Amino acid sequence: MPFAHDMVYSLATLIDLINTSPSVGGEEGLDDLRALGEFVERQQVSNVGRLRAADLTEVRALRESFHRVIVAPDRATVIIRLNTLLGGTRITPTLAEHDGHPLHIHYFAPGASLAERLSADLGVALAHLLVEDEWERLRSCSAPDCDHFFLDESRNRSRVYCDSRTCGNRMHVAAYRARRRA
């Protein structure tokens, strides 16, 4: 995939955030501040500080806005929804080098809340995905019992499962057993 480290990282963070939604997995993945803190640590969001109840509320609302963007029925709707999301975000591009990561760009304004930071960085990554005509790399899992999203980073854009070790393996075993029964 022809994207820089920071874009791939932001898109992975976006996927992880969306997959915490009850509208995706059926359960609330950000049910409390502890879960939000685990998300922040897992995604290595730097310099967040102490999380507040307002952060949880704001990040959940942002998550649903992003979900509405990626499930939009067509490109025009994606553009409208993404522009609306980005229009509500203070964006101040800044070059950064921290935590062992190579030089990259943060798009959030100084002093931004966690939701504002995510909105700016993840929103810009989605915009680049759309502009680079790579939107089809953002997919939902093909396993019938899984609604998770993933980013297809394969060279030939052939990935169909969110995780080859769980959903992919389960589907391959089911297909094998069906062939054996036939």
GROMACS .gro file of C-alpha atoms in nm, residues 11 14-19 21 23-24 62-75 77-79 81-82 85 122-123 125-127 129-130 135-141 147-151:
model
   49
   11LEU     CA    1  -0.630   0.413   0.956
   14LEU     CA    2  -0.977   0.431   1.299
   15ILE     CA    3  -1.057   0.064   1.236
   16ASP     CA    4  -0.992  -0.023   1.600
   17LEU     CA    5  -1.214   0.266   1.714
   18ILE     CA    6  -1.503   0.173   1.483
   19ASN     CA    7  -1.482  -0.194   1.582
   21SER     CA    8  -1.900   0.026   1.843
   23SER     CA    9  -2.340  -0.118   1.595
   24VAL     CA   10  -2.044  -0.318   1.465
   62LEU     CA   11  -1.698   1.068   1.706
   63ARG     CA   12  -1.682   0.692   1.657
   64GLU     CA   13  -2.042   0.689   1.537
   65SER     CA   14  -1.970   0.979   1.300
   66PHE     CA   15  -1.679   0.787   1.151
   67HIS     CA   16  -1.897   0.476   1.124
   68ARG     CA   17  -2.155   0.676   0.929
   69VAL     CA   18  -1.879   0.790   0.692
   70ILE     CA   19  -1.745   0.444   0.614
   71VAL     CA   20  -2.089   0.285   0.566
   72ALA     CA   21  -2.210   0.563   0.338
   73PRO     CA   22  -2.387   0.416   0.035
   74ASP     CA   23  -2.188   0.605  -0.228
   75ARG     CA   24  -1.886   0.828  -0.285
   77THR     CA   25  -2.233   1.070   0.057
   78VAL     CA   26  -1.887   0.976   0.188
   79ILE     CA   27  -1.757   1.314   0.075
   81ARG     CA   28  -2.018   1.316   0.565
   82LEU     CA   29  -1.639   1.339   0.578
   85LEU     CA   30  -1.677   1.578   1.018
  122LEU     CA   31  -0.821   0.998   1.147
  123GLY     CA   32  -1.037   1.225   0.934
  125ALA     CA   33  -0.627   0.979   0.685
  126LEU     CA   34  -0.973   0.888   0.552
  127ALA     CA   35  -0.963   1.189   0.321
  129LEU     CA   36  -0.768   0.721   0.132
  130LEU     CA   37  -1.051   0.868  -0.072
  135TRP     CA   38  -1.140   0.361  -0.053
  136GLU     CA   39  -1.216  -0.003  -0.143
  137ARG     CA   40  -0.934  -0.108   0.088
  138LEU     CA   41  -1.164  -0.021   0.378
  139ARG     CA   42  -1.385  -0.329   0.410
  140SER     CA   43  -1.609  -0.526   0.639
  141CYS     CA   44  -1.532  -0.889   0.717
  147ASP     CA   45  -1.934  -0.724   1.124
  148HIS     CA   46  -1.583  -0.594   1.197
  149PHE     CA   47  -1.406  -0.361   0.959
  150PHE     CA   48  -1.047  -0.389   0.842
  151LEU     CA   49  -0.800  -0.221   0.610
   0.00000   0.00000   0.00000
